[in-house]
Amino acid sequence: MLKDRKLVLLDDGRRNLLAGVAQLKRILDGEEGSFSAEQYIHLYTAIYDMCTQASPHLYSQQLYELYKEVFDDHNRSTVLPSLMEKHGEFLLREFVQSWEKHKLMAKWLNRFFNYMDRFYVPQKRLDPLEEVGRKSFVELVFDKLKSRVTSMVIGVIDDEREGQLIDRALLKNVLQVYVEVGGTSIDFYNVDFEQPFLKGTADYYSKKAQTWNFDKTCPEYMIKAEECIQKEKERAASYLHSTTEPKLFEDALFELIIRHEEEIMNNENYGCRVLLCEEKTDDLARMFRLFSVVKDGVLPISRIFQEHVNKEGMSLLKHATDAASREKDEKEIVGLLEQGFVKNAIELHDKYIACITNCFQDKTVFHKALRQAFEVFCNKDIAGCSSAELFAAYCDTIIRKGGSEKLSDEAVEEALDKVVKLLSYINDKDLFGEFYRKKLGKRLLFERNRNDEHEKMVLSKLKRFFGAVFTSKMEGMINDIALSKEHQSDFEEYISNNSELKSPVYLNVTVMTSGHWPNFKNYDINLPSDMVKYVEIFKVYYHSYKKQRKLTWIYSLGSCIVIGRFDAKPVELFLNTYQSALLLLFNEADRLSYSEIVTQLKLSDDDAVRVLHSLSCAKYKILNKEPSNISISPNDVFEFNSGFTPRSRRIKVPVPPAEEKKRVVEAVHKDRKCAIDASIVRIMKSRKVMSHQHLVSECLEQLNRTFKPDITAIKRSIESLIQKEYLRRDSETANTYRYVA
Amino acid sequence: MRRSSKKSSSSSAAAATAGPTRGVSKEIERIDQLFCTYADSSSSVIDPEGIEMLCSHLEVPHTDVRILMLAWKMGCEKQGYFTLDEWRTGLKALRADSISKLKKAFPELVQEVTRPSNFQDFYPYAFRYCLTEDKKKCIEIPVACELLNLVLGLQFHPQVDKLINYLKYQNEYKVINMDQWMGFLRFCNEINFPSLDNYDSDLAWPLILDNFVEWLREK
């Protein structure tokens, strides 16, 4: 049943509504209770009627305008004046309050005007009512007050920065107003608050930076800076809008740190370099943290780090060189250097790896800097020894110490681990391999306390780092020794089974596969018949089961135990084969001249001198020499010294070794030339045609694992291969080569 | 091979109507006769002595580059010896059957050889000509220096001058091979001298030239 509706005239409607609005205001001010249901319906219906009445009593437009009028009037006459008279914190509170009230008012009015909002507004494509109210507030209240409020807020924040306690909740609410007042966008917040705030922050910190620079030293400055930045972060989380946080952080960081980057890093007393020298871990870590936020911010630090490590390394080098220059004996030099340089280099490396972990969060750029620094000074020669040789000598020392139980298994493994790491910095890896192989040979043949486990352990490490080709020969050497041991027991059985072969001489033979072992210089010698007999027996035995192999005897590596029957007591002499052969001559004659000895043994003069010296002019005088000076001349005569009385029953008579170092280096260089040739042929064979630059770079890459080839050497190789007609220059394209099948 | 010029074509045209090319065969006869004046009777080749005589008649020193060019034209294989076939080939091509004609043919021969397309062929030929033994592939430094002067001296005097000085000064290389020899020509043709600004040792230049450039730059 349709009620008979009374026509609502405009003036009546207006009056009613304005009365309702006034009531609403009183309710909001707390002077009255809420609307009753009747009042609510009454107002709602009035509006409804006015919007649905037939023309000319359709008052939608007027109502729309009225709505706006209400807010404008309210804001102009009530809200703004009230705010204008407040100051300080009261202003802020009132500011927040006024927005809250506005929101409530809008909520209620929207309920009344709901019908219009749902139908008239969209129909006419007008701003929704909420927008209308908001815009009014913005135009008439917010815009008029924003600069005051903003500078107030910034002032309060600055107070907090200076250490005062502030009402954070209030600030949060104020800023919330800024956000909400923008409706869907936070432009108001950004433009009217954030921008001035950030600028203020920048100003604040730039001033601070100036003061601190005068008062505080660098590490303290950084501590303070870090503190402030932390606080800003916390502030942002606490009462600023979330989008402000990153910008704030960046700005503060910039003002405090980045702007002063140069000064901080390069400060004479506290800069990065100094911190590294003084190992100030905390300060370095802090510096890293602060700079790592900015892109590439830590690059300068890494560069200073690299320079520092380089400097340390070079000074290490210099110390070692100086120490070596005071030493005359070559063998001593190597010993000095490998302990002085290699050991210290390893310690340096450990120190700076720790530094990278502790201060620089293990970042790759620092590892790279470390590597580059080490590559520079680990490849320099020291006092005529290449670094490759020194590293090999160092490994040798460790393994031998491990064998003689001076170091535990774990210590050996640890030390070797560290050496292998540094090996990757050395360019001449193949040179290291050769020296190591030579030392390995010596160890396998002569060392009494040999630990095969350790040897195998090192090889497996080297294999992992440098590839199987690098270690295959060395593995072969170890196998040879093991095999020889087995065969030795077979040989002894063979002899014992043959009664006519038995004799007081006990022969132990080690068979080495020539490809695996480094070249040993072999001096020819005429052995005494007893020894020759046994050599022959072994030959027969060996050929009985390995027919095709050819045996070459290397007497220079052999050792003998000879019993010297001196007047006082018999003494066991540990000698090498040549010394033994020489002494055995004195079984037939008491006195022998130099020339007789040389003729009978068929020794070269060099060798004869060395052997005779060791027996007659060195620590133990087993032979008497006429004349009794300490140099061997061709006119000397030697006699068995029956009066020889050493303190112990067993003595070792060493012979000084011949010059080896140069040979190793030469051998390696020869191998390198072959390696380069082979690499070039391999590359050209697969590519057929290649430009010069590409060929060179491919070649470098292929060989990089073993050594760093000289560009000149590669060019030389190419030329020789052209000469040998493996390649030719391309006739049409310049700088290109063709493979000649 | 050049086509017959007007002179002989007229005579050969006349002779053609008559029968076999008597004019041409007359030329061959004269060429052969000329050969015999210099050839050694027993070996029937012109030996070094004969060449010397030839040169004096031509009024050209026997170390002159024109003799080398003549050898090239003839396609001589062995240094210091001209065979009959080679003689015939050369003189026929030059259309010379007497000493005076041969002498007159020289300027044109020089022009022909220095044309870039021919020079690319003449230059390595000069090198091969100097290889004294069959299996040899290199020539000694002093010989190389002489040859360089002879062959490139006129065209590239400053470069050749410096290069010869360097070759005598250095002692790393005792001989020059064909690859290096060809490198010298490329160097003279391509590299600005004396600035050397477009020389790049990272390219495929022979090492001896890298060392040469470094030596020059140090001075």
PDB file of N, CA and C in Angstrom, chain A residues 6 54 81 85 156 229 362 390 417 431 536 599 614 643 659 686:
ATOM      1  N   LYS A   6       3.522  13.152   0.894  1.00  0.00           N
ATOM      2  CA  LYS A   6       3.385  14.595   0.813  1.00  0.00           C
ATOM      3  C   LYS A   6       4.511  15.130  -0.032  1.00  0.00           C
ATOM      4  N   ALA A  54       8.561  13.982  -8.827  1.00  0.00           N
ATOM      5  CA  ALA A  54       8.516  14.316 -10.246  1.00  0.00           C
ATOM      6  C   ALA A  54       8.916  15.773 -10.443  1.00  0.00           C
ATOM      7  N   PRO A  81      39.069  28.010  11.668  1.00  0.00           N
ATOM      8  CA  PRO A  81      39.392  28.997  12.711  1.00  0.00           C
ATOM      9  C   PRO A  81      39.905  28.327  13.983  1.00  0.00           C
ATOM     10  N   GLU A  85      43.975  28.916  15.668  1.00  0.00           N
ATOM     11  CA  GLU A  85      44.394  29.523  16.926  1.00  0.00           C
ATOM     12  C   GLU A  85      45.235  28.592  17.773  1.00  0.00           C
ATOM     13  N   VAL A 156      59.548  18.171  15.371  1.00  0.00           N
ATOM     14  CA  VAL A 156      59.436  17.161  16.432  1.00  0.00           C
ATOM     15  C   VAL A 156      60.392  16.007  16.165  1.00  0.00           C
ATOM     16  N   ILE A 229      71.761   5.581  11.384  1.00  0.00           N
ATOM     17  CA  ILE A 229      71.029   4.954  10.296  1.00  0.00           C
ATOM     18  C   ILE A 229      70.070   3.907  10.847  1.00  0.00           C
ATOM     19  N   ASP A 362      82.764 -12.572   3.035  1.00  0.00           N
ATOM     20  CA  ASP A 362      83.134 -13.591   2.058  1.00  0.00           C
ATOM     21  C   ASP A 362      82.781 -13.236   0.616  1.00  0.00           C
ATOM     22  N   LEU A 390     110.666 -23.254  -4.929  1.00  0.00           N
ATOM     23  CA  LEU A 390     110.540 -23.090  -3.483  1.00  0.00           C
ATOM     24  C   LEU A 390     109.339 -23.840  -2.937  1.00  0.00           C
ATOM     25  N   ASP A 417      97.485 -29.025   2.349  1.00  0.00           N
ATOM     26  CA  ASP A 417      96.274 -28.382   1.826  1.00  0.00           C
ATOM     27  C   ASP A 417      96.532 -26.921   1.507  1.00  0.00           C
ATOM     28  N   LEU A 431     106.614 -26.235 -14.039  1.00  0.00           N
ATOM     29  CA  LEU A 431     107.938 -26.175 -13.415  1.00  0.00           C
ATOM     30  C   LEU A 431     107.865 -26.746 -12.002  1.00  0.00           C
ATOM     31  N   GLU A 536     124.958 -59.012 -13.297  1.00  0.00           N
ATOM     32  CA  GLU A 536     124.618 -59.974 -14.339  1.00  0.00           C
ATOM     33  C   GLU A 536     123.529 -60.932 -13.864  1.00  0.00           C
ATOM     34  N   THR A 599     141.999 -44.545 -14.225  1.00  0.00           N
ATOM     35  CA  THR A 599     142.047 -45.535 -15.300  1.00  0.00           C
ATOM     36  C   THR A 599     141.258 -46.776 -14.957  1.00  0.00           C
ATOM     37  N   SER A 614     135.342 -36.547  -1.174  1.00  0.00           N
ATOM     38  CA  SER A 614     134.465 -36.960  -0.072  1.00  0.00           C
ATOM     39  C   SER A 614     135.112 -38.000   0.823  1.00  0.00           C
ATOM     40  N   GLY A 643     144.427 -46.216  10.230  1.00  0.00           N
ATOM     41  CA  GLY A 643     144.333 -45.662  11.573  1.00  0.00           C
ATOM     42  C   GLY A 643     143.043 -44.894  11.819  1.00  0.00           C
ATOM     43  N   GLU A 659     125.151 -29.928  -9.997  1.00  0.00           N
ATOM     44  CA  GLU A 659     124.196 -28.853 -10.281  1.00  0.00           C
ATOM     45  C   GLU A 659     122.973 -29.398 -11.008  1.00  0.00           C
ATOM     46  N   SER A 686      91.462 -29.172 -35.812  1.00  0.00           N
ATOM     47  CA  SER A 686      90.012 -29.225 -35.667  1.00  0.00           C
ATOM     48  C   SER A 686      89.331 -28.025 -36.308  1.00  0.00           C
TER      49      SER A 686
END
